[in-house]
Every structure is written in C-alpha cells, then in structure tokens.
Coordinates of C-alpha atoms and ligand atoms in Angstrom, one line a residue:
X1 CA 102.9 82.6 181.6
X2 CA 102.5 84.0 177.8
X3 CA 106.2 84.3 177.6
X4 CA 106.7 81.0 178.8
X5 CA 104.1 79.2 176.2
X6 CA 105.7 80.9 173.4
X7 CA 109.0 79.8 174.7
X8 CA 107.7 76.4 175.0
X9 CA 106.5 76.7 171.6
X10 CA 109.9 78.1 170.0
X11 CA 111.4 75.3 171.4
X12 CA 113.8 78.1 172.9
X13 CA 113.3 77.9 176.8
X14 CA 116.3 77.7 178.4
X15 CA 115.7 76.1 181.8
X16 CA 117.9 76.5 184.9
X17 CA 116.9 75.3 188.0
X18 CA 119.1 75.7 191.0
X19 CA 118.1 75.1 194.6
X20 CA 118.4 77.9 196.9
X21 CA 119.0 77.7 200.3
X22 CA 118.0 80.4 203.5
X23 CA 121.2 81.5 205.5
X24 CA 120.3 79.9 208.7
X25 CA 121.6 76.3 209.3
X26 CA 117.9 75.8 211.2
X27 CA 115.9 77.7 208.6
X28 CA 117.2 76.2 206.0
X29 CA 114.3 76.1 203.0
X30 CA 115.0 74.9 199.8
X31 CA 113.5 76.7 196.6
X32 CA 113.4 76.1 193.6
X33 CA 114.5 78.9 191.0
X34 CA 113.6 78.5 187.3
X35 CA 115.2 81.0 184.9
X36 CA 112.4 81.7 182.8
X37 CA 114.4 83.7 180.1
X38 CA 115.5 82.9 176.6
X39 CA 119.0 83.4 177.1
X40 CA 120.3 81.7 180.7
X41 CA 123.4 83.6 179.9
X42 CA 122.0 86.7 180.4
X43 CA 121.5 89.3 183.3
X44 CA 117.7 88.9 184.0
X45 CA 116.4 91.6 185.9
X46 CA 112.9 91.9 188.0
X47 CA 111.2 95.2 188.0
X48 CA 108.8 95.6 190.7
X49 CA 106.4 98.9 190.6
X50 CA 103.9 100.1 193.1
X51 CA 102.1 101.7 190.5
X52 CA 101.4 102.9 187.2
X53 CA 98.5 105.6 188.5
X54 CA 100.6 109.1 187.6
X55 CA 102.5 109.5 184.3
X56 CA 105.6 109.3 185.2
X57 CA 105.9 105.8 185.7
X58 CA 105.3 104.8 182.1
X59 CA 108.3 107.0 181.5
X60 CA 110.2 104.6 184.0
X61 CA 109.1 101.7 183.2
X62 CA 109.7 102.2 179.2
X63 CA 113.4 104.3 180.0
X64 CA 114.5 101.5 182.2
X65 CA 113.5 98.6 179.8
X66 CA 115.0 99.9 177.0
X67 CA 118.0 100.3 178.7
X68 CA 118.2 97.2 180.6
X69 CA 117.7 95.2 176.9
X70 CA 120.4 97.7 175.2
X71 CA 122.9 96.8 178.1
X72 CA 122.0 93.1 176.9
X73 CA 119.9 92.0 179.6
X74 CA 116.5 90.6 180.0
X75 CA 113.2 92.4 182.1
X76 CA 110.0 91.9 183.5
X77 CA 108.1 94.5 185.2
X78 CA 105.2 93.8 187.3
X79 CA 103.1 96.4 189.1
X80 CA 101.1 96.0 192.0
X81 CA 98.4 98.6 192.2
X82 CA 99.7 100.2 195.6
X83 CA 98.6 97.0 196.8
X84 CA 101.6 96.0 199.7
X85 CA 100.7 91.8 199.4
X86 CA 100.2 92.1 195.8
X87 CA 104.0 93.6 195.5
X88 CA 105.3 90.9 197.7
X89 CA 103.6 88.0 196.1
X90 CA 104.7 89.8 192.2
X91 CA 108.0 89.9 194.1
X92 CA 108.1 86.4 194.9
X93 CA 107.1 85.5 191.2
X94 CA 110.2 87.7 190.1
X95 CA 112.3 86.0 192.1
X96 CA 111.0 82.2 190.9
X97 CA 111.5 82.9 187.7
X98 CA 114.7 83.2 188.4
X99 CA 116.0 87.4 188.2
X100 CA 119.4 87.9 189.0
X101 CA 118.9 91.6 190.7
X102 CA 114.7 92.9 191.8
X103 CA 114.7 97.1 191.5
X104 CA 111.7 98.2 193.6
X105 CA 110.1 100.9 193.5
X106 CA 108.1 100.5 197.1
X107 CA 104.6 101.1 197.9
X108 CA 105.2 101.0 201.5
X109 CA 108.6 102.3 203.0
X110 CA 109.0 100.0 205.6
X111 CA 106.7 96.7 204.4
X112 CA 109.2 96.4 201.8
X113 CA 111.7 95.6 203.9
X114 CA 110.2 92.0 203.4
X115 CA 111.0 91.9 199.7
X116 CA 114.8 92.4 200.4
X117 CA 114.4 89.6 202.9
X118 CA 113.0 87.6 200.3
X119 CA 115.1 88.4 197.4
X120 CA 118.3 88.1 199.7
X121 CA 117.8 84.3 200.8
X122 CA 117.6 83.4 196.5
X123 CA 120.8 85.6 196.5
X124 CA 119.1 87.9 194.4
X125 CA 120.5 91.8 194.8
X126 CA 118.3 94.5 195.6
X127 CA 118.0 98.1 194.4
X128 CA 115.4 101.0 195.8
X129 CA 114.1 102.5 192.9
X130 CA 113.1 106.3 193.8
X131 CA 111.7 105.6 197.0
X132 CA 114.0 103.8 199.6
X133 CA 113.0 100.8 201.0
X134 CA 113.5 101.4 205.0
X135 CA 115.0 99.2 207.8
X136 CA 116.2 96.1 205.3
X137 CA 119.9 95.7 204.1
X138 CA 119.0 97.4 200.7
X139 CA 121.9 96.7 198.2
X140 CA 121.8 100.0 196.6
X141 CA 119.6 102.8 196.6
X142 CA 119.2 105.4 193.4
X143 CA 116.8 108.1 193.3
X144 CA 116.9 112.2 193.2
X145 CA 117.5 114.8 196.0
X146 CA 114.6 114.7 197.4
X147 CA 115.0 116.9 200.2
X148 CA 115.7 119.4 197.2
X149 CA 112.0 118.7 195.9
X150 CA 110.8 120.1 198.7
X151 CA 112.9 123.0 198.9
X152 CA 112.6 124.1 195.3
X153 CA 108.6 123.8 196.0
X154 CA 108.3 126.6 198.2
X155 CA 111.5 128.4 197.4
X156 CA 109.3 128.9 194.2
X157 CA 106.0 129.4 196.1
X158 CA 107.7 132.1 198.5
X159 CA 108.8 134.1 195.5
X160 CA 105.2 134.5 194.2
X161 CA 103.8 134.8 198.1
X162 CA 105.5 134.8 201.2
X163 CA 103.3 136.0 203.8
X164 CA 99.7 134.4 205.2
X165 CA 98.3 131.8 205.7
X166 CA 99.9 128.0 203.6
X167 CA 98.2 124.9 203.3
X168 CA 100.6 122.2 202.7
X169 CA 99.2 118.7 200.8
X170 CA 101.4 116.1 201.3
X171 CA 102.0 113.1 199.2
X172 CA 100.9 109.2 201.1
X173 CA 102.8 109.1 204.4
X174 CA 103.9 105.4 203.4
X175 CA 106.3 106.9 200.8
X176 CA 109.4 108.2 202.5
X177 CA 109.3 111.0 199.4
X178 CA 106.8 111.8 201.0
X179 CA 108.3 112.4 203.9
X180 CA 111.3 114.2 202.4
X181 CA 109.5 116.4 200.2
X182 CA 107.6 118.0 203.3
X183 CA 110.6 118.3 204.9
X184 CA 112.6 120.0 202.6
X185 CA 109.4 122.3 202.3
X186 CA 109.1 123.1 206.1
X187 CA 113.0 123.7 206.0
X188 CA 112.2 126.7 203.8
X189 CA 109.3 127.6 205.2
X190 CA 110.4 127.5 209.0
X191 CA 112.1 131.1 209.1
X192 CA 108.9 132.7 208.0
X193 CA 106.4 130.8 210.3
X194 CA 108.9 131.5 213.0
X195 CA 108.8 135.0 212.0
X196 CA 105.0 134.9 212.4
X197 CA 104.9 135.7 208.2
X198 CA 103.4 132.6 207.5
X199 CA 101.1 130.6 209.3
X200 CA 101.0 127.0 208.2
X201 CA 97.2 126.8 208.6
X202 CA 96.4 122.9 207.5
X203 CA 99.1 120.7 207.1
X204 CA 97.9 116.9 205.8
X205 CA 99.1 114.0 204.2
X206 CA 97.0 112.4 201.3
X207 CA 96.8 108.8 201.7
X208 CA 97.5 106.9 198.2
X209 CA 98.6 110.1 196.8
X210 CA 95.0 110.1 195.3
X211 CA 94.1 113.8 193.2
X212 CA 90.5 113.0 194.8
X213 CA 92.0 113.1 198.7
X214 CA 93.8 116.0 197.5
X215 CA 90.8 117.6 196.3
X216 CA 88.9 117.1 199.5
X217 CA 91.4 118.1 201.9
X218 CA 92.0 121.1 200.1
X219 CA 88.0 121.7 200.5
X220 CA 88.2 121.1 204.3
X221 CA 91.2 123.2 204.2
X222 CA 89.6 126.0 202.6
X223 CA 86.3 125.3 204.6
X224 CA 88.0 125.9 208.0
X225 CA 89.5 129.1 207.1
X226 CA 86.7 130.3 205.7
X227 CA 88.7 130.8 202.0
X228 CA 91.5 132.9 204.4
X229 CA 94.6 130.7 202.7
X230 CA 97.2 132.6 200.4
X231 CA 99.2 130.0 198.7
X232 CA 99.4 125.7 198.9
X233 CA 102.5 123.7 198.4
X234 CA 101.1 120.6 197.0
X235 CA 103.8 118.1 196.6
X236 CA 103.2 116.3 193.1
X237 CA 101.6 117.7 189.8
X238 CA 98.3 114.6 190.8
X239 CA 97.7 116.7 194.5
X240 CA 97.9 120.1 193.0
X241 CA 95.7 119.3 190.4
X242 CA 93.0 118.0 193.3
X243 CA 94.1 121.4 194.8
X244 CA 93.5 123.4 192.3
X245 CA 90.0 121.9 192.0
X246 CA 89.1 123.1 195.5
X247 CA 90.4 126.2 194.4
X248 CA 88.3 126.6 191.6
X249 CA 84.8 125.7 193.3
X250 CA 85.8 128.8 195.8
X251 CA 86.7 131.1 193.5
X252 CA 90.2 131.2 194.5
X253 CA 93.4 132.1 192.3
X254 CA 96.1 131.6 194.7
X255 CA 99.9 129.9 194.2
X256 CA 100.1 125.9 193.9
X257 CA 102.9 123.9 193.6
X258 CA 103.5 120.7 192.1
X259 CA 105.9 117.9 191.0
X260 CA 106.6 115.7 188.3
X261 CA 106.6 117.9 185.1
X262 CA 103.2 115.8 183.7
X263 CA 101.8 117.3 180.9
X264 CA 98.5 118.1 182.7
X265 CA 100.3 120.2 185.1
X266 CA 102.7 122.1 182.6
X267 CA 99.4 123.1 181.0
X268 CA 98.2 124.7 184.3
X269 CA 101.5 126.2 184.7
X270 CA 100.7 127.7 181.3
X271 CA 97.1 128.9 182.1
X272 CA 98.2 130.7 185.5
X273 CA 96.8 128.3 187.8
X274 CA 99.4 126.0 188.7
X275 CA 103.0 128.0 189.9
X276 CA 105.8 125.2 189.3
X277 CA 106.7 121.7 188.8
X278 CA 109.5 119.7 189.5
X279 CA 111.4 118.1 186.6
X280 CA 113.1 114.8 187.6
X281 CA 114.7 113.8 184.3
X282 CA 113.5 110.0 184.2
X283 CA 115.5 108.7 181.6
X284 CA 118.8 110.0 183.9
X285 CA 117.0 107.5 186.9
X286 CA 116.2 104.4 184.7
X287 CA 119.4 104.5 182.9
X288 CA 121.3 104.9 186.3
X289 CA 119.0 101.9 187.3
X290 CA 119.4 99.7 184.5
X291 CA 123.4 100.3 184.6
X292 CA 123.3 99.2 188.4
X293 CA 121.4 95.9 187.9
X294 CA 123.2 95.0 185.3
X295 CA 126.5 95.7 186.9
X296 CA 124.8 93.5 190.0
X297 CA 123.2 90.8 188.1
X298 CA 127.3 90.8 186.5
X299 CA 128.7 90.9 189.6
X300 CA 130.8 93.8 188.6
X301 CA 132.2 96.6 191.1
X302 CA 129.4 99.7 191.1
X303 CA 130.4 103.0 191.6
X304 CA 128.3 105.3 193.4
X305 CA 128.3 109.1 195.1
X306 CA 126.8 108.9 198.2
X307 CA 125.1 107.3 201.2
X308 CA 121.7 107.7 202.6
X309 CA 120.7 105.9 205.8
X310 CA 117.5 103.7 205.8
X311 CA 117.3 103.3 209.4
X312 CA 119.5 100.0 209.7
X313 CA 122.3 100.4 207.3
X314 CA 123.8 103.6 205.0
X315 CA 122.6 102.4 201.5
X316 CA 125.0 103.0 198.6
X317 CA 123.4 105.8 196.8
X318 CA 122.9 108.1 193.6
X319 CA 121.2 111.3 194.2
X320 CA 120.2 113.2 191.0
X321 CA 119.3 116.6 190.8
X322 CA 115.7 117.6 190.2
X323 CA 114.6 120.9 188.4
X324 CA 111.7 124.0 189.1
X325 CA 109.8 124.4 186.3
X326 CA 107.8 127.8 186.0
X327 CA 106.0 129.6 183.1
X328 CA 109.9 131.0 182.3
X329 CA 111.6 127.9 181.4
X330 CA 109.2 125.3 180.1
X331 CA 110.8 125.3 176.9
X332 CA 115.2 125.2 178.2
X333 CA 113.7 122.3 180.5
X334 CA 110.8 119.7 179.3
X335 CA 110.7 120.5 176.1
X336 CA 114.5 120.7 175.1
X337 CA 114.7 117.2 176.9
X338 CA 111.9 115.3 175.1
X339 CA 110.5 115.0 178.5
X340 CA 107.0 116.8 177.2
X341 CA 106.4 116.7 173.6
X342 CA 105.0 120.1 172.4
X343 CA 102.0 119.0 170.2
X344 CA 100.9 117.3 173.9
X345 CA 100.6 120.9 175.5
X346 CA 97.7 122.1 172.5
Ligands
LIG1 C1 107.6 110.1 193.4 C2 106.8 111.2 192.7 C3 105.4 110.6 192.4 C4 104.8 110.1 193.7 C5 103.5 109.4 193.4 C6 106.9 109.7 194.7 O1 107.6 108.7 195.4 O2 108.9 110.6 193.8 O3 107.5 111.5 191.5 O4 104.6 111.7 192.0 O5 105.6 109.1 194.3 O6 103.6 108.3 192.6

C-alpha cells in the first residue's frame, strides 16, 4: 500500500486492469488484475517466501531482487512466516497486483499446490524456488542437487567416524528438502548399518526446522542412549547448532553436520564443534531465478538441464551443485566467493 500512495502521489501509477477468467466454461470467475507497478511495460515479478528465519534467505531475497531489477523488471517479495494461509493469501495479493510470473519458495510441499492453482487461472507462470512445490502443474522448478546435500553430509561425517551409533536430525518433514536431504544421507549411510557398523539410533524430523526442536530432540536422543551416540548428521547449520547445544550440556564432543554455510556455523566449524557445511552458492540460485521469470514474464523460450518429477508432472528443472565445507577449505569456498565476509568470522 506505501508503494501505491507514493505512486499516487508522483502522479506516476500506471494502471492496467484486465479481467481474468478461470478455465472452466462453468467456473468461470472474473478477477480483476491491477498492475500496481510504475512501468506497465515491464516484467513484474511476485516473490513469495516462507520465511526469512535462517540467513540464507536474506541472501535470496537481496541476490534475486537485484537481479530481477538489473534484468529491467519490477519485484515484490512477501514472506509469510511458515505460515501455509498467510502464503496463500500474500500469494493472492501478488497475483492482484498484477505479477506477470509468482517464484515460491513453499512452506508446505504439497499445500502449495494451491498457489499454482491460483496463479495459473490469472495466467500467471509459476517457478519453485529451492523447494518444489508437489502435485501441481509447476511451470519450472530451480533449486540445487539436493539429494547431493545429503550425501556430502555424511560422506563428510563417515570420514571423521564411521562406526557406532548416528543420530540423524532432520529438517521439517513439510519441506521436500527435507525429504531429500535424509535420503541422500541414508543412501550413504545404508552400507554401514547393513554392515551392522553403524546403528542409526534416533532418527527424527524437526518440525519448522526450529534450532529449539533440534535442541530437544538431540536431548532425548542423547537421554535414551544414555550419551552412547558417536556422531549426528544434522541437516542445516540452524539444527546442528540446537544439536550441538545438547551436546554441550552432556559433555559431549562428537561429529555434527550441517548446511547452509551461515556464518554462525562456519565459526563452529572453526572452533572444532561443528564438522561441515554445505555451501549452496545463492547468488548462482537467485540469478538462475530472476533469468527464468523474466524470460516467463517475456514470454521467451527457457532453457533448462533437467527434469524432476513432483508427483503429477516432470517439472523443467535446474539443479546446481552444492559444496562441503570443512575446516580445510573455508577460505577457496565462502570466503573467495563473498558468500561469508571475513571480518564476520572475529
Ligand atoms: C533449504 C535450506 C534451509 C532450510 C530451512 C531448506 O529447504 O534448502 O537451505 O536451511 O530449508 O529454511
């Protein structure tokens, strides 16, 4: 509403309305879309976030609005405080103010679906931001290998421990990361549990991803085998560090993963407590992103490298390659990037 008072006061508003119509001859419901931007000539693009609770999201939310406004286009970004009816309704908004293409990133894997419903009767193009939006007719889908995630985690875990007993601390079971981080985990793990190695000992997911649930399941973890757990595969940097909490009150010193290459968990990785991170280079996502939606919102041809199936349909996709992080190669990683600014880690 601020933007559109000082628009109103400029004298600039440009102010398109079409009326929109639902596919079905029965259904049909007319909307109307107002294209609240400055310029109606240009590409207008929606942001939708679940959330702005870990650090990376900043880092997506300023990488892809940059880009988006270098590429000529307009943004808004709402998010919706893992809040599923809150991203909806912010959705909604998005789409009656008139965006050409929505790019979600979901709080809930499959109650998304509704936005693309939504956003597809305005004839507004939809792209799954990191986390794929299940069982809807997703236009395009761009996120890392997140299979790989999972893999690098306890490849790197296995080379510090790889017998006993492994806790593994999920991310929120909502999230299909989520899903495919553990998985890529277990697919690592599997020949040494089946080898009787490693015994998986407590194996949760933490609602919310919430560093507090972490914490506590880590406790209960630790509680029911009386402190007998060797090392934890904790899939972001916001769950180790609840991990490594647990680990503290009980004395323990023991291999933790983690994800996300935030700088509180570089600086565990630098005081010995925390193993690895994962380093998904953000400004590779957004800019991927940003391209996309403005190719959509342009109604150019998109290119992309590979399809991943949501369950109803193979979504076009780009997969980018994430990175370990250990102690070894903080500085040829985050720190020759940008990602982590130096004076941060003091
Ligand atoms: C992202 C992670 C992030 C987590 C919690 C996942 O979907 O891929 O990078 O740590 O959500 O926001």
């Amino acid at each position: 509403m601020r933007k559109l008072h000082k628009q109103l006061a400029a004298g600039a508003m440009v102010l398109s309305i079409s009326l929109l119509s639902a596919c079905s001859q029965d259904t049909v419901k007319e909307t109307a879309k107002i294209k609240l931007s400055q310029d109606d000539s240009k590409v207008y693009v929606g942001f939708s976030l679940d959330t702005l609770a870990e650090e990376r999201w900043y880092k997506d939310k300023d990488a892809f609005e940059t880009t988006v406004k270098e590429l000529g286009g307009e943004v808004k970004t709402l998010a919706a405080n893992g809040v599923d009816s809150v991203q909806i309704k912010q959705a909604e908004l998005l789409i009656a103010e008139g965006v050409d293409v929505l790019v979600v990133v979901p709080h809930n894997a499959e109650v998304s679906a509704e936005i693309v419903e939504i956003a597809h009767k305005a004839d507004v193009k939809v792209i799954s931001y990191d986390r794929l939006i299940k069982n809807a007719d997703v236009d395009y889908y761009i996120s890392y290998d997140n299979k790989k995630v999972g893999q690098l985690q306890a490849q790197e875990i296995l080379k510090k421990q790889n017998k006993g007993n492994f806790a593994y601390i999920g991310g929120a079971e909502t999230d299909n990361n989520a899903i495919l981080f553990r998985e890529g985990a277990m697919d690592v793990l599997k020949p040494y549990i089946d080898k009787g190695q490693i015994k998986l000992v407590y194996d949760q997911y933490t609602a919310e991803w919430k560093p507090e649930t972490a914490e506590s399941n880590m406790k209960q973890a630790l509680k029911a085998n009386k402190n007998d757990i060797q090392a934890v595969i904790a899939a972001n940097d916001g769950t180790a560090g609840g991990v490594i909490n647990a680990l503290k009150a009980s004395g323990l010193k023991i291999p933790v993963s983690g994800q996300d290459a935030e700088v509180d968990g570089i600086k565990r990785i630098l005081a010995g407590t925390q193993t690895m991170t994962v380093y998904k280079p953000i400004q590779a996502i957004a800019e991927n992103a940003a391209n996309i939606a403005m190719k959509a919102g342009n109604q150019e041809e998109i290119e992309t490298t590979a399809t991943v199936n949501n369950g109803k349909i193979d979504v076009p996709a780009i997969l980018l390659d994430p990175v370990a992080v250990t102690k070894g190669n903080i500085e040829d990683t985050v720190i020759k990037d940008n990602f982590i600014n130096k004076d941060d880690l003091e």
